[in-house]
Coordinates of C-alpha atoms in Angstrom, one line a residue:
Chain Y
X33 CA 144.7 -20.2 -86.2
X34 CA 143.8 -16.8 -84.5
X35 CA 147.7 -16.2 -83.4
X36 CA 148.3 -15.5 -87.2
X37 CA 144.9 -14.3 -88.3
X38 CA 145.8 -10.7 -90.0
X39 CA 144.6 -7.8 -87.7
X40 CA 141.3 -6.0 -88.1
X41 CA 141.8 -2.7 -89.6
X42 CA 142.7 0.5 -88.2
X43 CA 142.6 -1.2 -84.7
X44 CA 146.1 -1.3 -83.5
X45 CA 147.3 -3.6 -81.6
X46 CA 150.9 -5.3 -80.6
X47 CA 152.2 -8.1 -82.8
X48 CA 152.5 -11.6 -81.2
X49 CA 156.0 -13.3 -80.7
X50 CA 154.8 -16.0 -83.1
X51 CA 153.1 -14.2 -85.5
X52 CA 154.9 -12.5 -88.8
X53 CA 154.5 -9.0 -89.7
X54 CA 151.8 -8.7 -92.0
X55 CA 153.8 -7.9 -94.8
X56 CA 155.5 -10.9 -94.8
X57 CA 152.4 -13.3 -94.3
X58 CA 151.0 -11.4 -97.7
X59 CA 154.3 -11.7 -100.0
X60 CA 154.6 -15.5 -98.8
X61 CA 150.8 -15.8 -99.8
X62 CA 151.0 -14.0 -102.9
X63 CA 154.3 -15.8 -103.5
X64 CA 152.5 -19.0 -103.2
X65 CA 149.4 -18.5 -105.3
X66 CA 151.0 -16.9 -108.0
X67 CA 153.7 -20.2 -108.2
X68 CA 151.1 -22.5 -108.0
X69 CA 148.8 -21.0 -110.1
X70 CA 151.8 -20.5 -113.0
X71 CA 153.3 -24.1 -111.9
X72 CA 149.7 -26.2 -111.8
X73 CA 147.0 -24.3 -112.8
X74 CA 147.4 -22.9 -115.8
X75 CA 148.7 -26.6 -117.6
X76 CA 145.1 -27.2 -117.0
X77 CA 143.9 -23.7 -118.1
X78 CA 146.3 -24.6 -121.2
X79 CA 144.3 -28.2 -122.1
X80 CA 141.1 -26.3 -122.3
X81 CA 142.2 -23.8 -124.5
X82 CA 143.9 -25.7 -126.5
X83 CA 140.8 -27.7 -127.0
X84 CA 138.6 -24.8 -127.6
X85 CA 141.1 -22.8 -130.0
X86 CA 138.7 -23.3 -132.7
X87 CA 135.3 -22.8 -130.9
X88 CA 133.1 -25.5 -129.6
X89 CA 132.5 -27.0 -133.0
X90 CA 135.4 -28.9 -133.3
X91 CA 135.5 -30.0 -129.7
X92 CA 132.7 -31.5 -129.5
X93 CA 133.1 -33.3 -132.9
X94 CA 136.2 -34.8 -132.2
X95 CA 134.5 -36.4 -129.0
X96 CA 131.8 -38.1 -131.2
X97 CA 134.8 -39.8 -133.1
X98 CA 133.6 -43.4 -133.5
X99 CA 137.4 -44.3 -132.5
X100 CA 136.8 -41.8 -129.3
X101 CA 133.8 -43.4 -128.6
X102 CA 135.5 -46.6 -128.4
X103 CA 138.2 -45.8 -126.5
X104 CA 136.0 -44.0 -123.9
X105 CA 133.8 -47.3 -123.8
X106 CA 137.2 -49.1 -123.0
X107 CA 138.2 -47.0 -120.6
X108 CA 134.6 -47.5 -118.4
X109 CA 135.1 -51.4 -119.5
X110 CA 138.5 -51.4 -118.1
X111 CA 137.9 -49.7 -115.1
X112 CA 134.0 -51.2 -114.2
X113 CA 136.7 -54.7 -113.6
X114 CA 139.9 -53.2 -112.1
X115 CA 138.1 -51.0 -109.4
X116 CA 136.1 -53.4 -108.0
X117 CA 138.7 -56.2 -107.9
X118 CA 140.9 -53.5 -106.2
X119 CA 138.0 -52.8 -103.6
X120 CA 137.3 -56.7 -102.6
X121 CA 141.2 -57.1 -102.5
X122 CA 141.5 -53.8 -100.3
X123 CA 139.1 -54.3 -97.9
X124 CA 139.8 -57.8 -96.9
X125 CA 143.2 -56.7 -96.3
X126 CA 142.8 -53.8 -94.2
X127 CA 140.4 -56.5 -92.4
X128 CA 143.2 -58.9 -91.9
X129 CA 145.9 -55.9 -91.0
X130 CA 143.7 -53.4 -89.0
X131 CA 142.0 -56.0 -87.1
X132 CA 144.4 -59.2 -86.1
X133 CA 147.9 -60.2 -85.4
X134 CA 149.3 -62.1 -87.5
X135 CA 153.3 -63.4 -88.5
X136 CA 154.6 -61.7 -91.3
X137 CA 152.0 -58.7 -91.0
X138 CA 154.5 -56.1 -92.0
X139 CA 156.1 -57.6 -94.7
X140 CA 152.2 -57.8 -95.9
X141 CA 152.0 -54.4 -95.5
X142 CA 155.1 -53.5 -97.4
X143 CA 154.1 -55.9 -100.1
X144 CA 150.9 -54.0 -100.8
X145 CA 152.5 -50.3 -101.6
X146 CA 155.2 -51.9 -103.7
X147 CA 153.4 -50.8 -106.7
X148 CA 153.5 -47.3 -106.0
X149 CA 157.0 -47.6 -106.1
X150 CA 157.2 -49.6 -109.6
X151 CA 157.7 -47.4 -112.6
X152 CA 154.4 -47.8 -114.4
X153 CA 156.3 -48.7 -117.5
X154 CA 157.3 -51.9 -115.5
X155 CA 154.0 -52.7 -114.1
X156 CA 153.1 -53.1 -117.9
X157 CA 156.4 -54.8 -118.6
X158 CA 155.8 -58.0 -116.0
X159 CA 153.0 -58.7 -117.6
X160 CA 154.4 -58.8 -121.2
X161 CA 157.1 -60.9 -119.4
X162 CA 154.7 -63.4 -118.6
X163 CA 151.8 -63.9 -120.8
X164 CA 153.8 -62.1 -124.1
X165 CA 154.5 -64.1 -127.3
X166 CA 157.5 -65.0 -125.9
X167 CA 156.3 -64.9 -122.1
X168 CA 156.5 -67.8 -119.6
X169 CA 152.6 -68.3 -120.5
X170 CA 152.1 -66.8 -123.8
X171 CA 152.8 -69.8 -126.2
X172 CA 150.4 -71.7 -123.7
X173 CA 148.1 -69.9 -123.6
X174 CA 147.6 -68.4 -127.7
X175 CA 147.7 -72.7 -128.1
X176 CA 144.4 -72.3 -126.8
X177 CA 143.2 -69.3 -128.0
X178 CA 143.4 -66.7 -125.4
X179 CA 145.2 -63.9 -125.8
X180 CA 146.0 -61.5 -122.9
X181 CA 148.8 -59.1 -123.8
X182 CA 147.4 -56.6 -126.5
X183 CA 144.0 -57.2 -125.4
X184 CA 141.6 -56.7 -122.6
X185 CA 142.6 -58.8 -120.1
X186 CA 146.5 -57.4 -120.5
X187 CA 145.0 -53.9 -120.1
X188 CA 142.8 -54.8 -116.9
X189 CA 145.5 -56.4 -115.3
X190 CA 147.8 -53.7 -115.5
X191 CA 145.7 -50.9 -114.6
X192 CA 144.7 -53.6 -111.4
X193 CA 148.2 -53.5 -111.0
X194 CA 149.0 -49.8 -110.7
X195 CA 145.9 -49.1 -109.0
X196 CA 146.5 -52.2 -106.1
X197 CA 147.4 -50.0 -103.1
X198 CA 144.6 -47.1 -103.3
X199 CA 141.8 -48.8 -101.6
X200 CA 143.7 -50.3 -98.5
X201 CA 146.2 -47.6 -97.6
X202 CA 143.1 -45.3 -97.5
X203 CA 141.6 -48.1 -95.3
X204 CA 144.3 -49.2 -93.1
X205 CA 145.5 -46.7 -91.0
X206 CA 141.5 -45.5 -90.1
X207 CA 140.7 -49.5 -88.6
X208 CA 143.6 -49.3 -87.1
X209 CA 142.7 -46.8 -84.9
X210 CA 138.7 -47.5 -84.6
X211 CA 140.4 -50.8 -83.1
X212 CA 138.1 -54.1 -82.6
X213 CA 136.0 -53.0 -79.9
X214 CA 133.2 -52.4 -81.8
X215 CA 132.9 -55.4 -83.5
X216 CA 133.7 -57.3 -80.6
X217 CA 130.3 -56.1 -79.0
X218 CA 128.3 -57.2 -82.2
X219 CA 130.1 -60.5 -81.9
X220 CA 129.0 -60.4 -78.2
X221 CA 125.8 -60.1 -79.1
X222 CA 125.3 -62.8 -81.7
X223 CA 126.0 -60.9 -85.0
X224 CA 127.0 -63.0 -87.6
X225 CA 130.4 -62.1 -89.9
X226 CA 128.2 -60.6 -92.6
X227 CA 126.0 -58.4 -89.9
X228 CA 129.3 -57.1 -88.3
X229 CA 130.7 -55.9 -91.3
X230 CA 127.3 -54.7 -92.8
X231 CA 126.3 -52.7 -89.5
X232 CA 129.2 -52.0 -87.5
X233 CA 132.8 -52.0 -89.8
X234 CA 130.8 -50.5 -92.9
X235 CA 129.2 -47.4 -91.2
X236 CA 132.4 -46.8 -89.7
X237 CA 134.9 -46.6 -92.7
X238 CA 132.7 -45.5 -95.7
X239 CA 133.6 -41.8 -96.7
X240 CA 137.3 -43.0 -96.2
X241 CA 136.2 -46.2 -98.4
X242 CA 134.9 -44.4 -101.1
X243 CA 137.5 -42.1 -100.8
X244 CA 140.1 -44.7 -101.6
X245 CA 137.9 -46.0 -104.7
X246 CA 137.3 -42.5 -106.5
X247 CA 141.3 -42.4 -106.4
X248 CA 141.3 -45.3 -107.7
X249 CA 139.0 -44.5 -110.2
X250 CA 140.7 -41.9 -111.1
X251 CA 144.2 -43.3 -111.5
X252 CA 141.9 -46.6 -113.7
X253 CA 140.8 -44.1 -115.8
X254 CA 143.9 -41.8 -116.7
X255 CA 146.6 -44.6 -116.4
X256 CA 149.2 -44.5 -119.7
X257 CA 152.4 -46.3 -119.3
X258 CA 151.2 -49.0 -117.7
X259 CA 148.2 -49.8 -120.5
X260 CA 150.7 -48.5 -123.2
X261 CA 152.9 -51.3 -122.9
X262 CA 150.0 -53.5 -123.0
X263 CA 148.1 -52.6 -125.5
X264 CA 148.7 -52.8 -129.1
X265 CA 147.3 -49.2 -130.1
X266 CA 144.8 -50.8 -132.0
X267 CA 142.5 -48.0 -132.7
X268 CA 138.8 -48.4 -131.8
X269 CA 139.8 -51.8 -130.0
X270 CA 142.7 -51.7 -127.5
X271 CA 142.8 -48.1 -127.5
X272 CA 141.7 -46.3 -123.6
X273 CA 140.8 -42.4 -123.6
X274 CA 144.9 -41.7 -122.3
X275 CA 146.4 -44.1 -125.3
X276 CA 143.8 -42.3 -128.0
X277 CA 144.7 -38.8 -126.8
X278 CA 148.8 -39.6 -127.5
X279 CA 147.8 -40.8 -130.9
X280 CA 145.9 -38.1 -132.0
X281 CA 148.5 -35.8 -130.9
X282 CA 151.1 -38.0 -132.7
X283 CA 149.1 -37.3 -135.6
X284 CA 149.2 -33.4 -135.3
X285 CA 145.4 -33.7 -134.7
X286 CA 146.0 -31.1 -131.7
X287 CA 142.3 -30.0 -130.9
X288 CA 141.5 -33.6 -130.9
X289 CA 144.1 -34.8 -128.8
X290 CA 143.0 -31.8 -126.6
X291 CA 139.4 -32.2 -126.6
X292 CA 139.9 -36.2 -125.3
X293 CA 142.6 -34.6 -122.7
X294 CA 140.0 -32.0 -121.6
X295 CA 137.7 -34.9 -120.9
X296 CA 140.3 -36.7 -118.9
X297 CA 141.0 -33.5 -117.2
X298 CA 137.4 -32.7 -116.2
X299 CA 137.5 -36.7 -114.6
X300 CA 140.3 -35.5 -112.7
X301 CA 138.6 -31.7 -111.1
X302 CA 135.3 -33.9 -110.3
X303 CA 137.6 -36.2 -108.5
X304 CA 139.3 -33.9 -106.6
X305 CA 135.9 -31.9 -105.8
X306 CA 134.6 -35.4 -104.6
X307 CA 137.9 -35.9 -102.3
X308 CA 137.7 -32.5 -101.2
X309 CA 133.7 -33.0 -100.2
X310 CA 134.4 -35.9 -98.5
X311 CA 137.0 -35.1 -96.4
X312 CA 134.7 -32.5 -94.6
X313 CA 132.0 -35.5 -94.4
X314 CA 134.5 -37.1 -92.5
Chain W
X230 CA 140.4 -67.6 -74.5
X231 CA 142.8 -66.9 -77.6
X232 CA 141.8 -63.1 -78.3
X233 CA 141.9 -63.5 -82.2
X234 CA 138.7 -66.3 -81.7
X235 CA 136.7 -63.1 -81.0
X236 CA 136.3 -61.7 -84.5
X237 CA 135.7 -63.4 -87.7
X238 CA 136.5 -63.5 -91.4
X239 CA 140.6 -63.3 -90.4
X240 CA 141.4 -66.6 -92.8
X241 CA 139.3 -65.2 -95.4
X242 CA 140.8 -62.2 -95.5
X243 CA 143.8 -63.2 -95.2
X244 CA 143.4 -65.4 -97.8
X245 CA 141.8 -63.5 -100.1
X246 CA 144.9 -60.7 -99.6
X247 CA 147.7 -63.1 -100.2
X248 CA 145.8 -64.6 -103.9
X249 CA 145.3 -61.4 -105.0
X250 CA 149.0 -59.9 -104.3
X251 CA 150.3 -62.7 -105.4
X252 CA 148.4 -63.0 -108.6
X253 CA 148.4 -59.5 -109.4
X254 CA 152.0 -58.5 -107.9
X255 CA 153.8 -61.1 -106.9
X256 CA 154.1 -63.6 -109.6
X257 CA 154.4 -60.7 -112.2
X258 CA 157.4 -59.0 -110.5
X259 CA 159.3 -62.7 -110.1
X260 CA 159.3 -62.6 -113.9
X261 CA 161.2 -59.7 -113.5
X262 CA 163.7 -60.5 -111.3
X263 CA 163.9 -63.9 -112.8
X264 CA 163.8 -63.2 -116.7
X265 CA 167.4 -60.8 -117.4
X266 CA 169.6 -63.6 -116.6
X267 CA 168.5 -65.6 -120.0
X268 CA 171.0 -63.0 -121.3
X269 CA 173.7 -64.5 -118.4
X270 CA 175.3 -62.6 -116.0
X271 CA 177.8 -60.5 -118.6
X272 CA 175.1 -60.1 -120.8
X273 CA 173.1 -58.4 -118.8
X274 CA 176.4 -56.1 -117.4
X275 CA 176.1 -55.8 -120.9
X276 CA 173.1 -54.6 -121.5
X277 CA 173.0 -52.2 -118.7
X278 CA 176.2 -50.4 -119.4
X279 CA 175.5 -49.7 -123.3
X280 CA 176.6 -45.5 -123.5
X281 CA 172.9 -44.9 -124.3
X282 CA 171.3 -46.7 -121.3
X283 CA 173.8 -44.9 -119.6
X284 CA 172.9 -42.0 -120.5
X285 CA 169.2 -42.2 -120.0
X286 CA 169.6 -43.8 -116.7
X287 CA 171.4 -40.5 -115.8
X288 CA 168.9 -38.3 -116.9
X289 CA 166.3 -40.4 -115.1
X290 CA 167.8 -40.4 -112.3
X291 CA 169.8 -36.7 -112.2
X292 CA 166.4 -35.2 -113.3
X293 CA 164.5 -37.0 -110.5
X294 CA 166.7 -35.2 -108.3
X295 CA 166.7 -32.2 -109.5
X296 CA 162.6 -31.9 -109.4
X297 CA 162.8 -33.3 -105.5
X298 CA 165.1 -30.7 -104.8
X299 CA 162.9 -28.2 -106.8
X300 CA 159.8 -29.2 -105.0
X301 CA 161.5 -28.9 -101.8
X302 CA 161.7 -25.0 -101.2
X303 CA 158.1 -25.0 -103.1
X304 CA 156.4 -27.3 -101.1
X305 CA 157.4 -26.4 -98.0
X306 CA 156.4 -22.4 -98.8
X307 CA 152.9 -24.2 -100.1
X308 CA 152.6 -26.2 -96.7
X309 CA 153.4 -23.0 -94.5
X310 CA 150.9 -20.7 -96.3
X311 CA 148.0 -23.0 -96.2
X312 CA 148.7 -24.3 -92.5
X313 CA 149.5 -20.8 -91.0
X314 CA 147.9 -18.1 -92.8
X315 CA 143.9 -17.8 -93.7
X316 CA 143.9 -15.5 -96.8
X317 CA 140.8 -15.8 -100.1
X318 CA 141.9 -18.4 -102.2
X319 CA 143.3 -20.8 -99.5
X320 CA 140.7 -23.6 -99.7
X321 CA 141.1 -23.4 -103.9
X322 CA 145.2 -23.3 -102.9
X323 CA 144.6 -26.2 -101.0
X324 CA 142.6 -28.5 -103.6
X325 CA 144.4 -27.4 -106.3
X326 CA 147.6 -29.0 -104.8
X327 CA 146.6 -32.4 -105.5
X328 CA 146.3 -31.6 -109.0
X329 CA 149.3 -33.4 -110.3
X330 CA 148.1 -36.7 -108.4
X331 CA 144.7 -36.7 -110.0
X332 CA 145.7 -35.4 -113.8
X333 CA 146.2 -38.4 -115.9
X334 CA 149.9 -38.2 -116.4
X335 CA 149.4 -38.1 -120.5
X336 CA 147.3 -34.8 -120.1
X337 CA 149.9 -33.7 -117.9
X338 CA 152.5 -33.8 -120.3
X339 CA 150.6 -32.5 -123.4
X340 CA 149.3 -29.5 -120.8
X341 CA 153.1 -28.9 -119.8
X342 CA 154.2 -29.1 -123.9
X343 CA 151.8 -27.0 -125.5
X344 CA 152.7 -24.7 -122.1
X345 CA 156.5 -24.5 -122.5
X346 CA 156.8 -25.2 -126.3
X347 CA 158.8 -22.1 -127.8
X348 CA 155.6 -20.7 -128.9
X349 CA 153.4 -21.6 -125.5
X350 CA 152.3 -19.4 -123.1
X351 CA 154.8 -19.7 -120.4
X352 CA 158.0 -20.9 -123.2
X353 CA 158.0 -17.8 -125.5
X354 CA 158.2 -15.6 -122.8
X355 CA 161.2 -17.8 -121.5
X356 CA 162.7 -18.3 -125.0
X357 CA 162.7 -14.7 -124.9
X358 CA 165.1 -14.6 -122.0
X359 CA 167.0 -17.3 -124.3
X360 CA 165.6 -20.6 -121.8
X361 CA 164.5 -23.7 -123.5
X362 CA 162.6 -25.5 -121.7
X363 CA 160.3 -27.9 -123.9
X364 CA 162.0 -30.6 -125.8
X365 CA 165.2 -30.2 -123.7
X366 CA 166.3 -32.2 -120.2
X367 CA 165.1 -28.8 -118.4
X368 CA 161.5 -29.8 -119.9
X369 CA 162.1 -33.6 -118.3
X370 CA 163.0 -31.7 -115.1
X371 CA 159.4 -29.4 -115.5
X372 CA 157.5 -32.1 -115.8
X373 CA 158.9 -34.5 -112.7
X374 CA 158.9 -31.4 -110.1
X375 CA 154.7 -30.9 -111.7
X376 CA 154.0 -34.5 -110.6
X377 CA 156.5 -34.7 -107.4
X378 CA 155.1 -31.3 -105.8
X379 CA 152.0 -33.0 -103.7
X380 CA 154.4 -35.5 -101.9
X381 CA 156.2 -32.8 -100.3
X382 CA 153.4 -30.6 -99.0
X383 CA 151.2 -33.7 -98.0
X384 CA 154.6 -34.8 -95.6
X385 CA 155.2 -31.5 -94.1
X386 CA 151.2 -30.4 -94.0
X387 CA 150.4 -32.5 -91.2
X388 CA 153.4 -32.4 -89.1
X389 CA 153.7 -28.3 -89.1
X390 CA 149.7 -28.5 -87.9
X391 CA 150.8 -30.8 -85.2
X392 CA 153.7 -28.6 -84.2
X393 CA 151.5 -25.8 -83.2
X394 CA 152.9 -22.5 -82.5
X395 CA 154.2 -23.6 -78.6
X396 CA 157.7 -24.0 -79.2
X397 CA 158.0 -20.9 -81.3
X398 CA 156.4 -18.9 -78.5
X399 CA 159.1 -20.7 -76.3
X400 CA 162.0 -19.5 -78.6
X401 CA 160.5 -16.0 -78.9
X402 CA 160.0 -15.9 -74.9
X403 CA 164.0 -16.8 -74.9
X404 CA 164.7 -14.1 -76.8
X405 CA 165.2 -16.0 -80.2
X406 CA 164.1 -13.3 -82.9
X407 CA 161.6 -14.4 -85.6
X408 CA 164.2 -15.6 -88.4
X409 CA 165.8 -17.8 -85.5
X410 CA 162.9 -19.5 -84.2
X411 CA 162.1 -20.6 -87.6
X412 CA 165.5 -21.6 -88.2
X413 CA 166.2 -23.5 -85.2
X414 CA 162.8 -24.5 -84.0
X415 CA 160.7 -25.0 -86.6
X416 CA 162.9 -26.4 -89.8
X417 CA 164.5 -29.3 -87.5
X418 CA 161.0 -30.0 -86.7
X419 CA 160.2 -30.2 -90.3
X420 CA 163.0 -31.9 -91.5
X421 CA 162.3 -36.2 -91.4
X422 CA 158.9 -34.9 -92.8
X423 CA 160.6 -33.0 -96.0
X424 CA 163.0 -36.1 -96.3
X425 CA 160.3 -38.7 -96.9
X426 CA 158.4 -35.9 -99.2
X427 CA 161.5 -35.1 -101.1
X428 CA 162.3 -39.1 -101.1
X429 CA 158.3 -40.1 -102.3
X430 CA 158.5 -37.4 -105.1
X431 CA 161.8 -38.6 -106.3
X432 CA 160.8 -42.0 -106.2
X433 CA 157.6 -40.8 -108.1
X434 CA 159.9 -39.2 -110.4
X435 CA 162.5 -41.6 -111.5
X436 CA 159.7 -44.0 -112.8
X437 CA 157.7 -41.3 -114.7
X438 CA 156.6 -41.8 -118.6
X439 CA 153.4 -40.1 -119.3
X440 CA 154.1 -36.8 -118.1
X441 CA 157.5 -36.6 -119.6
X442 CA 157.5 -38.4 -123.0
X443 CA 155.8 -35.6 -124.8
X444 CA 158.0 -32.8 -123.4
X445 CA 161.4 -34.8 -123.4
X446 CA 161.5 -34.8 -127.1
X447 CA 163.0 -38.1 -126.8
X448 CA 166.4 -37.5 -128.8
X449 CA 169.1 -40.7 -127.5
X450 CA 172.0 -39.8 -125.2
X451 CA 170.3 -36.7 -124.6
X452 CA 166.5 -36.4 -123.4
X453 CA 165.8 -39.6 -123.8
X454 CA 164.5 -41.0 -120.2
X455 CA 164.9 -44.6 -119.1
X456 CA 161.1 -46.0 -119.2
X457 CA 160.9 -45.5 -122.8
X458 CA 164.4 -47.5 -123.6
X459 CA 162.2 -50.1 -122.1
X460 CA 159.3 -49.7 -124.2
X461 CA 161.3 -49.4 -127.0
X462 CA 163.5 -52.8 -126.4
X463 CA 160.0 -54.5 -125.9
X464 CA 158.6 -53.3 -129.1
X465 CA 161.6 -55.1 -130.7
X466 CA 160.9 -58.6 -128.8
X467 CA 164.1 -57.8 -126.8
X468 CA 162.2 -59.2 -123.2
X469 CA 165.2 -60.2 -121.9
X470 CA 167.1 -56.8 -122.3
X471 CA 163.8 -55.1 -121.5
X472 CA 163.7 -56.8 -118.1
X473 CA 167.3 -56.1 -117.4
X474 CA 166.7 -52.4 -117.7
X475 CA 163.9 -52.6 -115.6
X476 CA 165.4 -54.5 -113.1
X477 CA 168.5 -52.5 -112.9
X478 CA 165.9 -49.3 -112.3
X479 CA 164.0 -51.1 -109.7
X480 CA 167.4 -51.7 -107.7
X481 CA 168.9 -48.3 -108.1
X482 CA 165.8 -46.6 -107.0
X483 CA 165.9 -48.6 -103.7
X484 CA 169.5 -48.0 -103.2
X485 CA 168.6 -43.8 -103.1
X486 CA 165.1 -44.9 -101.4
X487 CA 167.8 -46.2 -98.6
X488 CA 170.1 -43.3 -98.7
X489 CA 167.0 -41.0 -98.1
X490 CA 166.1 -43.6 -94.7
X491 CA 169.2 -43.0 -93.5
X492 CA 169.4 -39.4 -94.0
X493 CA 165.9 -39.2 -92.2
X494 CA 167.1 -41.4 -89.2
X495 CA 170.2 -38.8 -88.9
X496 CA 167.7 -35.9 -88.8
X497 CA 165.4 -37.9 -86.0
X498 CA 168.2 -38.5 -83.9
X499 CA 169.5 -35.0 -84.2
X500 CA 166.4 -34.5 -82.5
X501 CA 165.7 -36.2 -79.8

């Protein structure tokens, strides 16, 4: 915005109506990058050092950990299900919402963020509530063997859980406003269902689709409460990078716990350089 | 000709949408609405009301607001700076501010306790001016207004873009000085925008457990947050007492989501 660009030096010339005196513009500026470097940056400044307080060594042993090991392995498991169950589910309703009219439409619609606005603790808690020991399903279902709370399935449903609304709120509001046009030509001109989606809808929505899916990703990867109530903190088998990193820091095993964290923390500033690439694709 | 004919794949999706919310969402959250009442109806008043729920509710809740109401002023500075001004450092500003949404919440809050602890880089200094932060409800506070700040500036970013400077320029050609356009131009302007980013954050807030549970300290009736008296009634088999709690947050948290609706449709009539 040129109105507020700061003048060129040493060329003088009168201050626009709209625009702030210059020494206001560079205390609100500074003001601002020195809160939100104190307020967010430096908590991540603080995992790497804390990781690296005793050299590299360390570190990097800590992440060889066969119980590290396995809880990073969990975590890809765990994630390699709920993301693409979350993409399937995502695009088919943006599909249904974006592209027809249909009774009950916005209820749908409000159904599908509720779980951003469940506690994650809860999200892990209906599940317990159903397919627990002494859940509506659990006797059932440990009759025959399969146990879902304090095992995989537990922990991939409530990370599919938390992570439900990511891929179609991304999704929604952009086929909304591409409309049906589009398709309606391929459909014209003898596409199949398959060939529209594949030629036409894909092209159209894929930086905001993978978009939605590195987020996510992201939130798969780094959930807690949700998997913590799940899980049974079974180290090396129902342990995911988040739950490992709590008990080694329960353990006083600080470096550890901060080495795993940093690993975490590098998933996230890849994600956000993604977003941030992707966004100027768009 | 019945326009919907023209596309196809709508029963599919639709389909397809409605098995997996209701398999993954739906059914699940029934259990919770349906499961408290095996305790009966003063049972779960009961369980609700005990001092120490009552106290953790409170500093659920009470903190939540606090953080909004932190993030507020903070995230409306944020928005301003990066939508108004170009200065170095504004693009890293700019990513940087959805930090707290792509952090794991349990890095978060070991990042935030090894920050604040009395011996941590930001705590000693403050321990110093005899604050303590870490361990404390001030610490549960820290942490909500870390993961709450994005809602706020993502709400106001795009609506202070779309303002443009126009009616500023109008104010100032009225005679209004600086300090009054802002004032009375652009802040009603703003206002449904940091509602809903004061109400998502505080939402966020009230439900928060990774990022908080290593700073709170945890002690009962004093920094002890809600979500974890849930995990801890289910790690003693207590389902039914679990699920009241959880229900009882669910409810309250829509009762203040609807306080913040109606305080936004107050400011949008104001308006118009």
């Amino acid at each position: 915005m040129s109105a507020s660009a700061p003048g060129r030096p040493g060329v003088a010339r009168p201050r626009r109506p709209t625009e702030d005196p210059a020494w206001l513009r560079w205390a609100l500026c500074l003001l601002a990058v020195v809160l939100l470097g104190m307020f967010l940056l430096l908590p991540l400044v603080a995992v790497f050092a804390e990781a690296l307080r005793r050299g590299v060594g360390p570190a990097v042993a800590a992440l060889g950990d066969p119980d590290a090991l396995a809880a990073v392995r969990l975590t890809l498991l765990v994630a390699a299900i709920a993301v693409p169950v979350n993409l399937v589910g995502g695009v088919a309703a943006a599909w249904a919402i974006a592209k027809f009219d249909f009774p009950g439409k916005r209820v749908l619609t409000v159904l599908i963020e509720l779980p951003f606005s469940v506690s994650p603790v809860i999200s892990g808690l209906v599940y317990v509530l159903v397919f627990g020991a002494q859940g509506w399903l659990g006797p059932w279902l440990e009759e025959r063997g399969v146990q879902v709370v304090f095992a995989l399935p537990g922990l991939v449903l409530a990370t599919i859980f938390v992570t439900f609304p990511f891929v179609a709120r991304t999704l929604i509001p952009l086929m909304q406003d591409q409309g049906r046009t589009e398709e309606e030509a391929a459909a014209t001109l003898g596409a199949n269902g398959w060939q529209m989606f594949r030629h036409v809808t894909l092209p159209n929505i894929r930086w905001a689709l993978l978009s939605g899916v590195l987020l996510c990703n992201a939130r798969a990867m780094g959930e807690f409460g949700a998997v913590s109530v799940v899980s049974g903190h079974v180290r090396g088998e129902t342990n995911t990078m988040p739950l490992h990193v709590e008990i080694l820091y329960n353990e006083y095993q600080f470096v550890a716990a901060f080495a795993v964290a940093g690993l975490l923390a590098l998933l996230a500033l890849v994600t956000l350089a993604a977003k941030a690439v992707l966004e100027r694709a768009e | 000709m019945r326009r919907r004919a023209a596309l196809p794949g709508f029963g599919l999706a639709l389909g397809v949408t409605w098995l997996w919310l209701g398999l993954i969402v739906l059914v699940p959250l029934s259990a919770l609405v349906l499961r408290p009442w095996e305790l009966g109806l003063a049972g779960v008043w009961a369980s609700v009301t005990e001092p120490r729920v009552l106290a953790a509710l409170r500093l659920s809740f009470g903190a939540a607001l606090v953080a909004a109401l932190v993030d507020l002023p903070l995230g409306l500075l944020v928005a301003w700076v990066v939508v108004r001004y170009r200065f170095p450092g504004r693009r890293v500003l700019d990513a940087a501010i959805d930090l707290p949404f792509a952090l794991p919440t349990a890095v978060a809050g070991l990042a935030l306790t090894a920050l604040y602890a009395p011996n941590g880089w930001l705590g000693a200094p403050l321990a110093a001016m005899g604050v303590t932060v870490a361990f404390t409800p001030v610490g549960v506070a820290v942490a909500l207004a870390f993961v709450g700040l994005p809602f706020v500036v993502r709400m106001v970013e795009p609506v202070l873009r779309d303002l443009g400077p126009e009616a500023e320029e109008a104010a100032a050609v009225l005679g209004a000085t600086r300090w009054q356009a802002w004032r009375r131009v652009v802040l009603p302007a703003l206002g449904p925008a940091l509602v809903s980013g004061v109400a998502l954050a505080f939402a966020r807030a009230v439900g928060e457990y990774g990022s908080v549970i290593f700073i709170a300290g945890n002690r009962p009736m004093e920094s002890e947050i809600a979500p974890l008296l849930i995990v801890a009634r289910l790690e003693q088999y207590d389902y039914a007492g679990a699920a009241a709690l959880g229900l009882a947050m669910l409810l309250l948290s829509f009762a203040c989501l609807l306080v913040f609706a109606a305080m936004q449709r107050r400011l949008r009539r104001g308006m118009a």
